[in-house]
Amino acid sequence: MFPDRVGRVVLDAVVDPTAFSGAYEAFVRSTLVDTESVLDGFARACEERAAASSPDGCLLASLKTPTRPTVLSVLRGGLTDLDAAPIVLGAAPITLLTGNEGSQQLFAVLYRPAMWAAAADAFYALLDPAQRDPMPLARLIGVVPEDDPSVFCPAEDESGVNASHAVECADGAPWDGITMEDVEALASEAETGLSPLIGRLFVYWGRICAHWPRPVERYAGPWNATLSNKVVLIGNTNDPITPLASARATEALMNGNAVLVTQRSYGHGSLAQFSLCTVQMLQRYFIDGTVPASGTVCDADVPIFKSAAAGADADSSVEAAAMRRGAEEVARFVAKANRRGGLARLGLFV
């Protein structure tokens, strides 16, 4: 809106603006592109950790059977089992943990590789037939408040779900003429063609836009205004909700006014897996105004299934350690905001 007043701006975890401001089916098709590859990465990382150390390295791998020979099949089969035999949570009110709820929580886990090791243990406790214990996962995700584990369904809504819908419904195209049959068809397409884990639920989350008040005006492009400074875009190679393809599409739409930095990592946004290369690039950009070269690629420095704190010894540089601590602090702030905003509770995106 004011291209001549753009300072130093970074867009991390980028959505395709054409799809986001267009029909909902376009947004769905553009955003769940890499969800299953991230889920596969989580499952493979568990198997590799178990094989490299011992089964105790990732207990979830110990649930493999001849009919469920991989961690991925253990997860999918376990979620199906929860639909057939839900777990009863709490006493008043009673809440059922079904496969749908389990899928939402697994989707939320994919956002943060730093919690994958703990999440694997939590899903082991949940899916182990001898335990069927939902509490480790509930505490990890934040469904159950740490100070009152008896509250599974708090009366006060702190999820901020309406805020997410307000943005999505106001920025997207009107749902005029879309029927429930259309929604069901899109849900089936998303489930079978995009993400069996979350595709159907993702479509259902958006259907509230059919009833949401329309804004007086909304912006739907163009996206190629000449800016006073180039914008830096950051895209992960394995992001469960904002795929790298969206960042590439945005760079093309901005017609030379943006530069894309690709980070080879898992999770939602560059903060999900620490990269010294990315942090140093941001430092140069914000402090000195140095725009990264086109085609810049950064690698993550924290391995999957290893917390950022545990990986700190990988680089003894005082500067790198300070940057890592700063990135971790920002990541904690974002995670806290996401919990308050409903992402951790419902798997919603930001």
mmCIF file with all atom_site columns, N, CA, C and O in Angstrom, residues 17-27 171-174 218 220:
data_model
loop_
_atom_site.group_PDB
_atom_site.id
_atom_site.type_symbol
_atom_site.label_atom_id
_atom_site.label_alt_id
_atom_site.label_comp_id
_atom_site.label_asym_id
_atom_site.label_entity_id
_atom_site.label_seq_id
_atom_site.pdbx_PDB_ins_code
_atom_site.Cartn_x
_atom_site.Cartn_y
_atom_site.Cartn_z
_atom_site.occupancy
_atom_site.B_iso_or_equiv
_atom_site.pdbx_formal_charge
_atom_site.auth_seq_id
_atom_site.auth_comp_id
_atom_site.auth_asym_id
_atom_site.auth_atom_id
_atom_site.pdbx_PDB_model_num
ATOM 1  N N  . PRO A 1 17  ? 0.479   -15.436 -1.876 1.00 0.00 ? 17  PRO A N  1
ATOM 2  C CA . PRO A 1 17  ? -0.564  -14.410 -1.698 1.00 0.00 ? 17  PRO A CA 1
ATOM 3  C C  . PRO A 1 17  ? -1.707  -14.528 -2.694 1.00 0.00 ? 17  PRO A C  1
ATOM 4  O O  . PRO A 1 17  ? -2.850  -14.200 -2.369 1.00 0.00 ? 17  PRO A O  1
ATOM 5  N N  . THR A 1 18  ? -1.412  -15.025 -3.889 1.00 0.00 ? 18  THR A N  1
ATOM 6  C CA . THR A 1 18  ? -2.479  -15.200 -4.872 1.00 0.00 ? 18  THR A CA 1
ATOM 7  C C  . THR A 1 18  ? -3.465  -16.263 -4.406 1.00 0.00 ? 18  THR A C  1
ATOM 8  O O  . THR A 1 18  ? -4.691  -16.089 -4.494 1.00 0.00 ? 18  THR A O  1
ATOM 9  N N  . ALA A 1 19  ? -2.938  -17.371 -3.891 1.00 0.00 ? 19  ALA A N  1
ATOM 10 C CA . ALA A 1 19  ? -3.802  -18.445 -3.400 1.00 0.00 ? 19  ALA A CA 1
ATOM 11 C C  . ALA A 1 19  ? -4.531  -18.033 -2.129 1.00 0.00 ? 19  ALA A C  1
ATOM 12 O O  . ALA A 1 19  ? -5.717  -18.313 -1.954 1.00 0.00 ? 19  ALA A O  1
ATOM 13 N N  . PHE A 1 20  ? -3.825  -17.338 -1.214 1.00 0.00 ? 20  PHE A N  1
ATOM 14 C CA . PHE A 1 20  ? -4.427  -16.962 0.068  1.00 0.00 ? 20  PHE A CA 1
ATOM 15 C C  . PHE A 1 20  ? -5.555  -15.967 -0.121 1.00 0.00 ? 20  PHE A C  1
ATOM 16 O O  . PHE A 1 20  ? -6.554  -16.010 0.600  1.00 0.00 ? 20  PHE A O  1
ATOM 17 N N  . SER A 1 21  ? -5.401  -15.077 -1.082 1.00 0.00 ? 21  SER A N  1
ATOM 18 C CA . SER A 1 21  ? -6.436  -14.064 -1.316 1.00 0.00 ? 21  SER A CA 1
ATOM 19 C C  . SER A 1 21  ? -7.476  -14.535 -2.321 1.00 0.00 ? 21  SER A C  1
ATOM 20 O O  . SER A 1 21  ? -8.437  -13.817 -2.607 1.00 0.00 ? 21  SER A O  1
ATOM 21 N N  . GLY A 1 22  ? -7.306  -15.748 -2.845 1.00 0.00 ? 22  GLY A N  1
ATOM 22 C CA . GLY A 1 22  ? -8.239  -16.272 -3.829 1.00 0.00 ? 22  GLY A CA 1
ATOM 23 C C  . GLY A 1 22  ? -9.234  -17.231 -3.216 1.00 0.00 ? 22  GLY A C  1
ATOM 24 O O  . GLY A 1 22  ? -9.523  -17.186 -2.018 1.00 0.00 ? 22  GLY A O  1
ATOM 25 N N  . ALA A 1 23  ? -9.761  -18.117 -4.053 1.00 0.00 ? 23  ALA A N  1
ATOM 26 C CA . ALA A 1 23  ? -10.734 -19.097 -3.588 1.00 0.00 ? 23  ALA A CA 1
ATOM 27 C C  . ALA A 1 23  ? -10.087 -20.052 -2.601 1.00 0.00 ? 23  ALA A C  1
ATOM 28 O O  . ALA A 1 23  ? -8.898  -20.376 -2.714 1.00 0.00 ? 23  ALA A O  1
ATOM 29 N N  . TYR A 1 24  ? -10.869 -20.529 -1.638 1.00 0.00 ? 24  TYR A N  1
ATOM 30 C CA . TYR A 1 24  ? -10.312 -21.352 -0.567 1.00 0.00 ? 24  TYR A CA 1
ATOM 31 C C  . TYR A 1 24  ? -9.672  -22.625 -1.098 1.00 0.00 ? 24  TYR A C  1
ATOM 32 O O  . TYR A 1 24  ? -8.657  -23.075 -0.571 1.00 0.00 ? 24  TYR A O  1
ATOM 33 N N  . GLU A 1 25  ? -10.242 -23.213 -2.142 1.00 0.00 ? 25  GLU A N  1
ATOM 34 C CA . GLU A 1 25  ? -9.652  -24.438 -2.664 1.00 0.00 ? 25  GLU A CA 1
ATOM 35 C C  . GLU A 1 25  ? -8.239  -24.200 -3.198 1.00 0.00 ? 25  GLU A C  1
ATOM 36 O O  . GLU A 1 25  ? -7.376  -25.068 -3.092 1.00 0.00 ? 25  GLU A O  1
ATOM 37 N N  . ALA A 1 26  ? -7.976  -23.013 -3.734 1.00 0.00 ? 26  ALA A N  1
ATOM 38 C CA . ALA A 1 26  ? -6.630  -22.693 -4.206 1.00 0.00 ? 26  ALA A CA 1
ATOM 39 C C  . ALA A 1 26  ? -5.656  -22.612 -3.031 1.00 0.00 ? 26  ALA A C  1
ATOM 40 O O  . ALA A 1 26  ? -4.507  -23.077 -3.123 1.00 0.00 ? 26  ALA A O  1
ATOM 41 N N  . PHE A 1 27  ? -6.119  -22.030 -1.933 1.00 0.00 ? 27  PHE A N  1
ATOM 42 C CA . PHE A 1 27  ? -5.271  -21.939 -0.753 1.00 0.00 ? 27  PHE A CA 1
ATOM 43 C C  . PHE A 1 27  ? -4.955  -23.319 -0.196 1.00 0.00 ? 27  PHE A C  1
ATOM 44 O O  . PHE A 1 27  ? -3.814  -23.632 0.138  1.00 0.00 ? 27  PHE A O  1
ATOM 45 N N  . ASP A 1 171 ? -9.289  -12.024 4.215  1.00 0.00 ? 171 ASP A N  1
ATOM 46 C CA . ASP A 1 171 ? -8.357  -11.903 3.095  1.00 0.00 ? 171 ASP A CA 1
ATOM 47 C C  . ASP A 1 171 ? -8.747  -12.775 1.904  1.00 0.00 ? 171 ASP A C  1
ATOM 48 O O  . ASP A 1 171 ? -8.388  -12.469 0.764  1.00 0.00 ? 171 ASP A O  1
ATOM 49 N N  . GLY A 1 172 ? -9.447  -13.885 2.162  1.00 0.00 ? 172 GLY A N  1
ATOM 50 C CA . GLY A 1 172 ? -9.801  -14.794 1.086  1.00 0.00 ? 172 GLY A CA 1
ATOM 51 C C  . GLY A 1 172 ? -11.005 -14.327 0.290  1.00 0.00 ? 172 GLY A C  1
ATOM 52 O O  . GLY A 1 172 ? -11.729 -13.404 0.678  1.00 0.00 ? 172 GLY A O  1
ATOM 53 N N  . ALA A 1 173 ? -11.211 -14.977 -0.859 1.00 0.00 ? 173 ALA A N  1
ATOM 54 C CA . ALA A 1 173 ? -12.359 -14.642 -1.701 1.00 0.00 ? 173 ALA A CA 1
ATOM 55 C C  . ALA A 1 173 ? -13.655 -15.074 -1.021 1.00 0.00 ? 173 ALA A C  1
ATOM 56 O O  . ALA A 1 173 ? -13.667 -16.012 -0.215 1.00 0.00 ? 173 ALA A O  1
ATOM 57 N N  . PRO A 1 174 ? -14.759 -14.416 -1.312 1.00 0.00 ? 174 PRO A N  1
ATOM 58 C CA . PRO A 1 174 ? -16.048 -14.805 -0.718 1.00 0.00 ? 174 PRO A CA 1
ATOM 59 C C  . PRO A 1 174 ? -16.413 -16.245 -1.056 1.00 0.00 ? 174 PRO A C  1
ATOM 60 O O  . PRO A 1 174 ? -16.037 -16.767 -2.109 1.00 0.00 ? 174 PRO A O  1
ATOM 61 N N  . ARG A 1 218 ? -10.796 -5.620  0.705  1.00 0.00 ? 218 ARG A N  1
ATOM 62 C CA . ARG A 1 218 ? -9.685  -6.533  0.927  1.00 0.00 ? 218 ARG A CA 1
ATOM 63 C C  . ARG A 1 218 ? -8.695  -6.363  -0.214 1.00 0.00 ? 218 ARG A C  1
ATOM 64 O O  . ARG A 1 218 ? -9.045  -5.883  -1.301 1.00 0.00 ? 218 ARG A O  1
ATOM 65 N N  . ALA A 1 220 ? -6.167  -7.937  -2.982 1.00 0.00 ? 220 ALA A N  1
ATOM 66 C CA . ALA A 1 220 ? -5.925  -9.164  -3.737 1.00 0.00 ? 220 ALA A CA 1
ATOM 67 C C  . ALA A 1 220 ? -4.899  -8.939  -4.841 1.00 0.00 ? 220 ALA A C  1
ATOM 68 O O  . ALA A 1 220 ? -4.943  -9.550  -5.893 1.00 0.00 ? 220 ALA A O  1
#
